[in-house]
XYZ file of N, CA and C in Angstrom:
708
model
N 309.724 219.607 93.687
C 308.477 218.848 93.762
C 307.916 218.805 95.189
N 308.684 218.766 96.307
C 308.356 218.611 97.300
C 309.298 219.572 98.251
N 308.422 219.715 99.173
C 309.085 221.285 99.958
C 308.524 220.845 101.601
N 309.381 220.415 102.432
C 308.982 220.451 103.913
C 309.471 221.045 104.910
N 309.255 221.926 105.355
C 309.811 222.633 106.737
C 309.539 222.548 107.956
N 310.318 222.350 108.777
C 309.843 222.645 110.367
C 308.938 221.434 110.105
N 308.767 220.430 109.767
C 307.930 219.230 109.470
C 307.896 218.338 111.412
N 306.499 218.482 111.933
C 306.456 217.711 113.356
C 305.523 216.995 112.924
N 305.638 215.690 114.193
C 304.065 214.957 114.383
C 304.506 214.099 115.482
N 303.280 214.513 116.573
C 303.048 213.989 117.647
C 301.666 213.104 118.186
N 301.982 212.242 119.148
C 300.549 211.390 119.022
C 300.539 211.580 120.464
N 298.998 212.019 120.872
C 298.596 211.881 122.158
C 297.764 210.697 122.611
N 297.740 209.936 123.687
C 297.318 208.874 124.462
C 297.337 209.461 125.631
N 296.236 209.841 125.891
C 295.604 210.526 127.315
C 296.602 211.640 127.578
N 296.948 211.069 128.660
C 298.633 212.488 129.219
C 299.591 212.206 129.182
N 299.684 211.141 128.124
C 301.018 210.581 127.172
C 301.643 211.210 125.890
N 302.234 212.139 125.789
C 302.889 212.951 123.869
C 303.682 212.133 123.896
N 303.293 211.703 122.407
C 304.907 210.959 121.911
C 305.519 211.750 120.862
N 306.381 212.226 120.471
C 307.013 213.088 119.465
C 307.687 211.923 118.393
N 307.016 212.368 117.516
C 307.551 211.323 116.424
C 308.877 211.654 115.638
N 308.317 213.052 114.537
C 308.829 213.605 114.095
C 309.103 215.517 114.921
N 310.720 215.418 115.138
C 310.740 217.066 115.445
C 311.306 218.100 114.561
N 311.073 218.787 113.977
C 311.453 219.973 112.872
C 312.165 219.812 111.983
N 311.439 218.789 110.933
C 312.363 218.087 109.840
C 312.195 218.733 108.717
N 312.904 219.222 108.058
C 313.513 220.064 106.907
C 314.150 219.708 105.512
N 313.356 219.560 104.718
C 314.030 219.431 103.047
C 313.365 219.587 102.146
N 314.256 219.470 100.389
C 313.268 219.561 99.631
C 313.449 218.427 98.416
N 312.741 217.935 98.155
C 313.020 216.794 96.778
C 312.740 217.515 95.647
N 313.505 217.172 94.523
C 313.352 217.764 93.161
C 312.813 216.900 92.567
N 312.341 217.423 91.428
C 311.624 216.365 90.590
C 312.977 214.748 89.852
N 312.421 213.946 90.009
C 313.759 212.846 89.051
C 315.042 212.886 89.858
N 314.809 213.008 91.505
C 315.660 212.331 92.231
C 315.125 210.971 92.422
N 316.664 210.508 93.154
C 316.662 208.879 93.747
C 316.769 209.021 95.364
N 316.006 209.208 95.991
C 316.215 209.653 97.716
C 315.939 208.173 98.864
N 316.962 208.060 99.368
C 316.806 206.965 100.185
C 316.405 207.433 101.742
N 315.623 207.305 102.432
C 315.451 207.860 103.935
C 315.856 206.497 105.041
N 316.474 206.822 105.260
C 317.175 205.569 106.150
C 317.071 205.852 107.955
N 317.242 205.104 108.920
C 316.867 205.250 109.581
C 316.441 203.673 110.447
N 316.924 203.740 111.980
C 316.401 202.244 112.729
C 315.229 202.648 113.141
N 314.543 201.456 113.482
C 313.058 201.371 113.978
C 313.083 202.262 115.019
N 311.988 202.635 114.530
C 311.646 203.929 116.107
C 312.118 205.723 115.549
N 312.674 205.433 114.471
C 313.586 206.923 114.253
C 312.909 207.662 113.482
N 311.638 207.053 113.186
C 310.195 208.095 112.323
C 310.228 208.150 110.526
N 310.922 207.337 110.399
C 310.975 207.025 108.748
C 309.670 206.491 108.208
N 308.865 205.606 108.895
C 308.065 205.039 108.208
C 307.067 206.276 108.105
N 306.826 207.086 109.358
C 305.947 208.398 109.778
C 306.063 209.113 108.905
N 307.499 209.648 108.631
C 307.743 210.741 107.588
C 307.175 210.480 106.723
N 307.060 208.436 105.703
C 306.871 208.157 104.453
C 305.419 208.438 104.308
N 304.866 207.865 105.420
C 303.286 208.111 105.687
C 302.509 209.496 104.832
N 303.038 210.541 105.518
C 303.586 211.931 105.329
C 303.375 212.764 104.254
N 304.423 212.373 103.615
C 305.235 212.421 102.378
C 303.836 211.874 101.234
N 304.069 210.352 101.894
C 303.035 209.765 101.137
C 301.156 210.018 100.798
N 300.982 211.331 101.727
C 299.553 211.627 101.794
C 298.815 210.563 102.195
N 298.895 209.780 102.958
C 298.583 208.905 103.684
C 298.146 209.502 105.296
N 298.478 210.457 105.466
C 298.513 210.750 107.040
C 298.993 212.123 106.947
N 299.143 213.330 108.123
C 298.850 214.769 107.963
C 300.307 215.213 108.747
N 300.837 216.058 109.828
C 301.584 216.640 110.371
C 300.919 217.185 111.268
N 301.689 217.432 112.034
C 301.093 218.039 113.565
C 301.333 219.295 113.259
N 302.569 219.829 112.793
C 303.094 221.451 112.427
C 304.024 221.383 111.272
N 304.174 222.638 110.515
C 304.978 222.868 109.520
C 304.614 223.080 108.333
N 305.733 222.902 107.117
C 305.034 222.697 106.264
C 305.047 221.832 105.030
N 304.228 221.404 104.414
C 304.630 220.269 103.356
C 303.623 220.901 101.945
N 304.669 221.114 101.495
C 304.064 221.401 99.985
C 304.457 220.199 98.791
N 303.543 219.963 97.813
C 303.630 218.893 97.120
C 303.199 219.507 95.902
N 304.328 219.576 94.882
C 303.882 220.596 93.747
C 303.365 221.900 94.163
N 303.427 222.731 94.952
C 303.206 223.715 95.611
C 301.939 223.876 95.935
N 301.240 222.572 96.010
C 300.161 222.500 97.192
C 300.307 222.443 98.420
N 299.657 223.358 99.389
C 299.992 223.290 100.451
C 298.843 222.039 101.253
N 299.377 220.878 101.502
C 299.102 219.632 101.970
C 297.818 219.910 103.376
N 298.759 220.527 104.260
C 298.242 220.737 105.228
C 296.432 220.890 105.016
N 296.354 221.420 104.323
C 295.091 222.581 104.017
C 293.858 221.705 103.626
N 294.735 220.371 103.062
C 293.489 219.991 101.958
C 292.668 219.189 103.063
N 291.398 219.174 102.405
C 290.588 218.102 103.246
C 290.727 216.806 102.925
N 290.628 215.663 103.937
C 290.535 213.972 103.449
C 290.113 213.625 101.909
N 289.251 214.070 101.210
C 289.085 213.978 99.914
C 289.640 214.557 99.293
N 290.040 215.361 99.085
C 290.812 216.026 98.447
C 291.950 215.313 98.445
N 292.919 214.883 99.809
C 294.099 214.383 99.734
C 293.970 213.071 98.812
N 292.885 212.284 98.715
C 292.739 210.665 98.570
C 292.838 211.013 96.856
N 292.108 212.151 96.260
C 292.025 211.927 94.925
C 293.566 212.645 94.444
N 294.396 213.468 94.975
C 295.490 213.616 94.949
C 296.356 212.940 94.689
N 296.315 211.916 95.710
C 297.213 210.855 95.844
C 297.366 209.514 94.668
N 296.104 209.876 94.674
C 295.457 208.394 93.115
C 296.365 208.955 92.519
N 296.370 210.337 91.783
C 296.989 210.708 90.695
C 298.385 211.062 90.785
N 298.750 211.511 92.320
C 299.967 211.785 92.247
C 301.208 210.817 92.707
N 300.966 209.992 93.027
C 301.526 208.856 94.380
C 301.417 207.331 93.724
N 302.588 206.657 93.661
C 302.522 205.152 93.782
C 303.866 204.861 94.551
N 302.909 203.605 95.465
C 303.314 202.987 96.826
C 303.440 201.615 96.133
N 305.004 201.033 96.899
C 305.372 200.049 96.913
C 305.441 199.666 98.043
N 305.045 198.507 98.855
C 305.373 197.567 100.296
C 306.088 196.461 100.273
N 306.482 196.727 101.671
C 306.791 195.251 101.719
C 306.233 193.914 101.576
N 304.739 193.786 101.921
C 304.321 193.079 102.253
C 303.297 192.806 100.698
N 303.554 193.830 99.589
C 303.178 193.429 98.577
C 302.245 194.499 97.969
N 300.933 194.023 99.143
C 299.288 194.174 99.136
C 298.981 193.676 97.989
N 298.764 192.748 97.571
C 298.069 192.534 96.148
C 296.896 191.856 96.377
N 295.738 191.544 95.485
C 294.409 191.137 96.222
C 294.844 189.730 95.918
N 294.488 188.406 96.550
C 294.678 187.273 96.680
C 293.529 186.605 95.484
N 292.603 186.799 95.396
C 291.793 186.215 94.286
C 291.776 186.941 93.013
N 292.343 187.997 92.631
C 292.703 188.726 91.257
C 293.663 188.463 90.725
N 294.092 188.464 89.580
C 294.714 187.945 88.762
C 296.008 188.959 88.383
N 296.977 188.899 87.494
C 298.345 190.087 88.185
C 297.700 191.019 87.288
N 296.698 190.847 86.108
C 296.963 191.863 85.270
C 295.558 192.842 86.276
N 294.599 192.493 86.312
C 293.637 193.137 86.914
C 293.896 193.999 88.848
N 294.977 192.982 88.988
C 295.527 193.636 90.331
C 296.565 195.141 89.789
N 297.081 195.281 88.716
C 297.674 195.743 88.074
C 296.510 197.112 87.524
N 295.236 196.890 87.679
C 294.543 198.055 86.617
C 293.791 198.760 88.211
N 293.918 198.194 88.695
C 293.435 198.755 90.215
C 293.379 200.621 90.330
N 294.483 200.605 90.228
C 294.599 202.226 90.621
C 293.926 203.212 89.466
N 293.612 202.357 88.185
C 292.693 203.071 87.276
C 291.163 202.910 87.367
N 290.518 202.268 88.028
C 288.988 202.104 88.129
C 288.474 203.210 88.564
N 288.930 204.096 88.956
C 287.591 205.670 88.977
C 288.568 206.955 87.861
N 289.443 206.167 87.211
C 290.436 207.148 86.069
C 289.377 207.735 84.830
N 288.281 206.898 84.623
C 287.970 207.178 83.886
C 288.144 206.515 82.431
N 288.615 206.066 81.943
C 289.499 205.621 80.905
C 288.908 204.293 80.417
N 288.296 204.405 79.236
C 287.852 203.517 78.460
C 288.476 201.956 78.710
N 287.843 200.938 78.911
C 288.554 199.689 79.401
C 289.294 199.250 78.469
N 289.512 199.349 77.251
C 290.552 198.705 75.940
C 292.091 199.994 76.622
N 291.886 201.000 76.982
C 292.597 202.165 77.146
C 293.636 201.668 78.906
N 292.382 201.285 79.785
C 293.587 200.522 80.804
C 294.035 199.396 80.556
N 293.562 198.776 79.919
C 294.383 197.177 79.673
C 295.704 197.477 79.059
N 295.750 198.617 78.021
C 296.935 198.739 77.129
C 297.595 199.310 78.341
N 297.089 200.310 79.273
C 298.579 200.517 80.008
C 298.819 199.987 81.307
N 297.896 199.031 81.731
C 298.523 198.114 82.328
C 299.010 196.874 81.822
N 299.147 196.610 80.669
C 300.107 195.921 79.808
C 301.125 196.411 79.744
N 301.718 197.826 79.474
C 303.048 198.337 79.645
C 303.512 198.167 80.854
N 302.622 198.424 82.116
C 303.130 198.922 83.120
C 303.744 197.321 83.507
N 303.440 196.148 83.118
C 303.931 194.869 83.336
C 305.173 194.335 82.407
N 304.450 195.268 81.436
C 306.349 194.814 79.923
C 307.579 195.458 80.998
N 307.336 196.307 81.409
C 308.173 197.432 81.405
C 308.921 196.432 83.063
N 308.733 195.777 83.972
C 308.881 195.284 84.890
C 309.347 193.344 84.734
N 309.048 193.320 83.053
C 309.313 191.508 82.649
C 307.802 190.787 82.739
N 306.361 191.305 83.254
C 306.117 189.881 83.613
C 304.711 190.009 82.739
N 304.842 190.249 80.974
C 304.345 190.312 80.088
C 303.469 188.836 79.968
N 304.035 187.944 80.610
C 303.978 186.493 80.747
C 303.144 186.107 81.710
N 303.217 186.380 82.590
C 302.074 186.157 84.211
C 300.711 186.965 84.242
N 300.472 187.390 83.276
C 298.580 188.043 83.329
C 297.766 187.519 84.125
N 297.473 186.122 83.394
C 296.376 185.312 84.025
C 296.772 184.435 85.434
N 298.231 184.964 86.084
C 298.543 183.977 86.794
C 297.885 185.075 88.249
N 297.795 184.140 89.403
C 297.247 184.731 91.053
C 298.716 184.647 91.725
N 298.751 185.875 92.499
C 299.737 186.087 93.138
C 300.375 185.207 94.098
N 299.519 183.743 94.804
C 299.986 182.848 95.170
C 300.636 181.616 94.158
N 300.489 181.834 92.840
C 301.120 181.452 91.848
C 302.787 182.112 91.175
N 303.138 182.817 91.926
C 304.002 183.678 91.418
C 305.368 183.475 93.066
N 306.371 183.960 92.459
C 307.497 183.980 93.437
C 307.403 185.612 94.341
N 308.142 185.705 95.156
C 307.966 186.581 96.157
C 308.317 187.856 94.944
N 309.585 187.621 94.345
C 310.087 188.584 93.238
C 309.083 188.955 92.307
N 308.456 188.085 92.034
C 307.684 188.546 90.816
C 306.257 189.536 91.292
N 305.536 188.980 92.725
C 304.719 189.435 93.519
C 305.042 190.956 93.397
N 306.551 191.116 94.013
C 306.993 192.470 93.943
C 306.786 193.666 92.591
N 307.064 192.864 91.652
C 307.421 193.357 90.454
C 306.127 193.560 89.848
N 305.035 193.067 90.484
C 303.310 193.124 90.082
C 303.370 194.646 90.992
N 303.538 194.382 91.898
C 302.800 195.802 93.043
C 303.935 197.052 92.145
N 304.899 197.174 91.923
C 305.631 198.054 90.931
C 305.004 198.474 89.696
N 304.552 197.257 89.106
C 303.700 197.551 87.587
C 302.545 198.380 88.281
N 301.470 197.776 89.266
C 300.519 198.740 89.856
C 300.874 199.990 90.680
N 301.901 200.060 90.748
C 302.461 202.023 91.605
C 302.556 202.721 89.759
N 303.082 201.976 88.968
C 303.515 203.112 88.253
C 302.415 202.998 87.035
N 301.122 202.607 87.076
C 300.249 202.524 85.937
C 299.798 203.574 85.588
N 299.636 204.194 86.452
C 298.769 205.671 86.256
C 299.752 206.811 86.232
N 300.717 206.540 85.605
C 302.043 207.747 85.603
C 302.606 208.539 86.640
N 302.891 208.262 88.150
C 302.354 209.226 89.291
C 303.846 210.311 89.010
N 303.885 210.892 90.166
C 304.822 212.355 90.249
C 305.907 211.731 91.077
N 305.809 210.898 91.532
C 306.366 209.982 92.868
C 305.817 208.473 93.277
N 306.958 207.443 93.310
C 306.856 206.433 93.584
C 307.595 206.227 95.175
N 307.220 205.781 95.968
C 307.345 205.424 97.829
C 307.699 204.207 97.588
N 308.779 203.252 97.969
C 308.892 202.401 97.895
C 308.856 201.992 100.027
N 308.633 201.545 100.616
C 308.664 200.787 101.627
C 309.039 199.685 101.786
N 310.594 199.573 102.167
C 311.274 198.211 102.599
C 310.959 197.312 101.588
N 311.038 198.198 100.247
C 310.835 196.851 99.266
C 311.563 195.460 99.115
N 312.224 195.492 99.397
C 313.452 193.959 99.775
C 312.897 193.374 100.693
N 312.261 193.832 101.517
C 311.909 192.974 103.104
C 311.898 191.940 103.408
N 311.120 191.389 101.857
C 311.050 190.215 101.964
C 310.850 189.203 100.865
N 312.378 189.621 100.760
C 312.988 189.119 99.690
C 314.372 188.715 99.898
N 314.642 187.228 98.768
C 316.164 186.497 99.114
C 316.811 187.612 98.438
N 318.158 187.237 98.414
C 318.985 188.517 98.009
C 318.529 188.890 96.239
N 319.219 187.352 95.579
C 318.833 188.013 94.522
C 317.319 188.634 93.766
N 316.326 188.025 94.245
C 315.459 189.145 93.990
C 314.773 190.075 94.709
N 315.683 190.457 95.766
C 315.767 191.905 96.411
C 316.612 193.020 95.415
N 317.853 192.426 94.588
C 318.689 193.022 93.495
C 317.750 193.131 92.542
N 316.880 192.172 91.935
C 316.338 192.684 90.902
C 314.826 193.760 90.487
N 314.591 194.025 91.901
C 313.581 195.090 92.632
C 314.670 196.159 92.703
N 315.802 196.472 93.258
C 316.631 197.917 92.953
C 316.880 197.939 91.507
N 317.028 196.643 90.923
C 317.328 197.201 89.450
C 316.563 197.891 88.663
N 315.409 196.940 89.226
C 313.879 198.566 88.506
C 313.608 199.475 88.995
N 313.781 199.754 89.871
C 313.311 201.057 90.583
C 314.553 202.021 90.343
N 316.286 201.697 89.951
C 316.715 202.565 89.442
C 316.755 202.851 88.088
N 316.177 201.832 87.373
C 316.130 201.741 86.110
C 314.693 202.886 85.826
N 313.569 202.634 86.607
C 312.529 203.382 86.632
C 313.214 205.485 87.015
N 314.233 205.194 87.638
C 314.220 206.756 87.710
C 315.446 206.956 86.825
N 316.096 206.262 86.536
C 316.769 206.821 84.727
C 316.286 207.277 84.018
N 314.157 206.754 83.780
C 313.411 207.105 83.041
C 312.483 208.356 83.577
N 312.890 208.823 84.392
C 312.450 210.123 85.008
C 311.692 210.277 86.289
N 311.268 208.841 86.800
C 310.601 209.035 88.066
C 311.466 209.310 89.024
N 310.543 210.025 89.996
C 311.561 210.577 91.048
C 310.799 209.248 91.941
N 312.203 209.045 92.669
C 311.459 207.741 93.640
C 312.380 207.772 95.147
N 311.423 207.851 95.788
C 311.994 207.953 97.454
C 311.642 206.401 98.229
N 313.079 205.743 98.597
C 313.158 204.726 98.908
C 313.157 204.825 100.805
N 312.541 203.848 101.534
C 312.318 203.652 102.855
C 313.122 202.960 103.351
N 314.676 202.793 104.337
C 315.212 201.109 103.967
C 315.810 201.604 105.690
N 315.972 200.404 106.360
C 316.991 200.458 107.564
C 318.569 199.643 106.655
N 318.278 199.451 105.566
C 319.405 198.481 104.759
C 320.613 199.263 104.019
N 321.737 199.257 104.073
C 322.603 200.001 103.489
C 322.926 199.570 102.789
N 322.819 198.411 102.139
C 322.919 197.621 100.518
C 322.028 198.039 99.551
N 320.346 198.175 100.134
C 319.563 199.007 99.239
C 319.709 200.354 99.368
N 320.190 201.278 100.117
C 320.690 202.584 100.102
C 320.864 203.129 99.360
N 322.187 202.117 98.827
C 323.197 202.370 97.927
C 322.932 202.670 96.311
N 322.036 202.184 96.238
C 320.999 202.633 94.626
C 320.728 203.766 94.622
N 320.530 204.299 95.491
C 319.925 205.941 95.567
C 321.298 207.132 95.166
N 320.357 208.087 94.708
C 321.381 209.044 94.824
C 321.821 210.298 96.067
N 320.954 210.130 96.661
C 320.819 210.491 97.873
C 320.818 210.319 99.275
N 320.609 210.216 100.220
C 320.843 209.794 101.587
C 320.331 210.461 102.845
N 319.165 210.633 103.153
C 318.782 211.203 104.153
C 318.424 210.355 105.853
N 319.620 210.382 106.721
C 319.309 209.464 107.725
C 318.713 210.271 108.859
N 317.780 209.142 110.050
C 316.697 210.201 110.316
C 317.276 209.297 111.930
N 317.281 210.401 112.925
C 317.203 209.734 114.499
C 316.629 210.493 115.064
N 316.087 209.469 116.207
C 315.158 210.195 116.953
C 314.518 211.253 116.572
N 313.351 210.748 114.870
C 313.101 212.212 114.823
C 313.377 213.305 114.009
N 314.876 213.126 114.312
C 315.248 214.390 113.439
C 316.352 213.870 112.886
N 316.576 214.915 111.404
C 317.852 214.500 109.887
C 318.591 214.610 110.647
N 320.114 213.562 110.479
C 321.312 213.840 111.407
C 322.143 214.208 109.932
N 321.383 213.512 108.608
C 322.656 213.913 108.029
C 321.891 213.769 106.151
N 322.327 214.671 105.545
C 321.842 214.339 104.019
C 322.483 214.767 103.188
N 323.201 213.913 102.318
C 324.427 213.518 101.119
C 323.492 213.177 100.370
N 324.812 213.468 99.102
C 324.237 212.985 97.676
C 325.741 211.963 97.975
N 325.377 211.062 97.399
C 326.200 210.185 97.457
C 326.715 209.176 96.037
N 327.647 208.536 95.827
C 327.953 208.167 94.538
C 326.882 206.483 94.146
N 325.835 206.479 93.335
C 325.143 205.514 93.496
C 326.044 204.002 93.032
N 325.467 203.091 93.413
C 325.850 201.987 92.956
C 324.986 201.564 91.396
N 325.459 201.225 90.409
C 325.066 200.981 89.310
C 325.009 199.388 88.759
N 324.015 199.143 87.957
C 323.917 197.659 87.587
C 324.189 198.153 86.103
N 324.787 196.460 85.433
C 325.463 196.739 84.107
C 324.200 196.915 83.320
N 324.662 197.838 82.515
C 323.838 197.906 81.133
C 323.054 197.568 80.779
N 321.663 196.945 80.617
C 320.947 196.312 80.186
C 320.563 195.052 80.949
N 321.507 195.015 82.197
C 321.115 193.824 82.885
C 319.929 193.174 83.503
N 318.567 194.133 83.267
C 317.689 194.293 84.121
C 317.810 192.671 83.985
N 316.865 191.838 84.881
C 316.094 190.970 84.482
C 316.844 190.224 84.070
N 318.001 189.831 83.450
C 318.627 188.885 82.845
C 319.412 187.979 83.404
C-alpha cells in the first residue's frame, strides 16, 4: 500500500537547514498494525504528516497505492486524502457546537451521497465504536474517552485505505486510553491497516509492528508479538 524510499525533509529559516527527516526507507502492506515510535524531536510526527498527505518531502520517494505522491498538486492531494486517509488526534478536533452524530458525517459533505445514505453510515461508523447512544449529545457533554471514540467513528466513515492515529491516548486516563487500543486493534482485525504515532511503549504494544525513528532516521523495525485483549471485551 505504501512504498517510501530515500524519504528526506528539511526546513529552511534564512541560513538555517534543519534536517528533519534523513533517508527513511519502508514499505506498509495493506491490513498491517504499524506503530512509529520515537522521542520528541526524532521526526515521527513529520513522517506522520507525510505519510498522512498532509505535507510533501523534500526528496525521495512516497508512493501511496502506487501513486507517486510527490507529483500530485495541492488539490489533488486534499481530494485523495478525503478518500484515502482517516486521522485520529490527540487533541480530538471535534467541532464544539455540533453534535457527535453530525461531527461524525463531516468527512462525507462533498461525498456526494444522498443524506438518508450518510446518516446510515455514520450510524455504523458510531455502533461499531459503542456510542449508538450519544447522537444528540456535544462533545463537551461527553468524557475524554468517548470524545475519542467520536473522532474514530469520523476517521473511519468514509471507508479510508488507512487510519493515522496520533498519540491517541494523550490524553487520556489509563483506562480509556485501553479502550481506544481496543478499537483500533479490533478495527484492524477487520482489515484496516492502521499506523499508530506513540512515544508510549504500552500503546506500542498493540501493534504488530515497530518502527523506531532517531534523529531522523529508522534505527530499528520488528514485527513484534502483539499484545491482545480478551475476546469480545471491547467496551465491556
Amino acid at each position: 500500500m505504501i512504498e517510501i524510499k530515500n524519504l528526506t525533509k528539511e526546513y529552511r529559516h534564512g541560513s538555517l537547514l534543519t534536517k528533519v527527516l534523513t533517508g527513511v526507507s519502508f514499505n506498509i502492506k495493506e491490513g498491517e498494525f504499524v506503530a512509529i515510535m520515537g522521542a520528541s524531536g526524532s521526526g515521527k510526527s513529520t513522517l506522520m504528516h507525510i505519510m498522512g498527505l498532509l505535507d510533501k518531502p523534500s526528496s525521495g520517494i512516497y508512493k501511496f497505492r502506487e501513486k507517486n505522491i510527490i507529483d500530485m498538486s495541492d488539490d489533488e492531494l486534499a481530494r485523495f486524502r478525503n478518500k484515502q486517509v482517516g486521522f485520529i488526534f490527540q487533541s480530538f478536533n471535534l467541532l464544539a457546537r455540533t453534535n457527535v452524530l453530525e461531527n461524525v458525517k463531516l468527512p462525507l459533505v462533498y461525498s456526494g451521497f444522498p443524506d438518508k445514505k450518510e446518516e446510515e453510515m455514520a450510524l455504523k461508523a458510531l455502533n461499531s465504536v459503542g456510542l449508538s447512544e450519544r447522537l444528540e449529545h456535544f462533545p463537551n457533554q461527553l468524557s475524554g474517552g468517548e470524545q475519542q471514540r467520536t473522532a474514530i467513528a469520523r476517521a473511519i466513515v468514509n471507508h479510508p485505505s488507512v487510519l493515522f492515529a496520533d498519540e491517541p491516548t494523550g490524553n487520556l486516563d489509563s483506562k480509556s486510553g485501553q479502550q481506544i487500543m481496543e478499537i483500533l486493534q479490533k478495527l484492524n482485525n477487520q482489515g484496516h491497516t492502521v499506523i499508530l504515532v506513540t512515544h508510549e511503549k504500552y500503546t506500542s504494544e498493540m501493534a504488530k509492528r515497530v518502527i523506531q525513528l532517531k534523529d531522523g532516521k529508522i534505527i530499528s523495525d520488528e514485527l513484534v508479538a502483539c499484545r491482545k485483549f480478551a475476546k469480545d471485551g471491547l467496551l465491556k
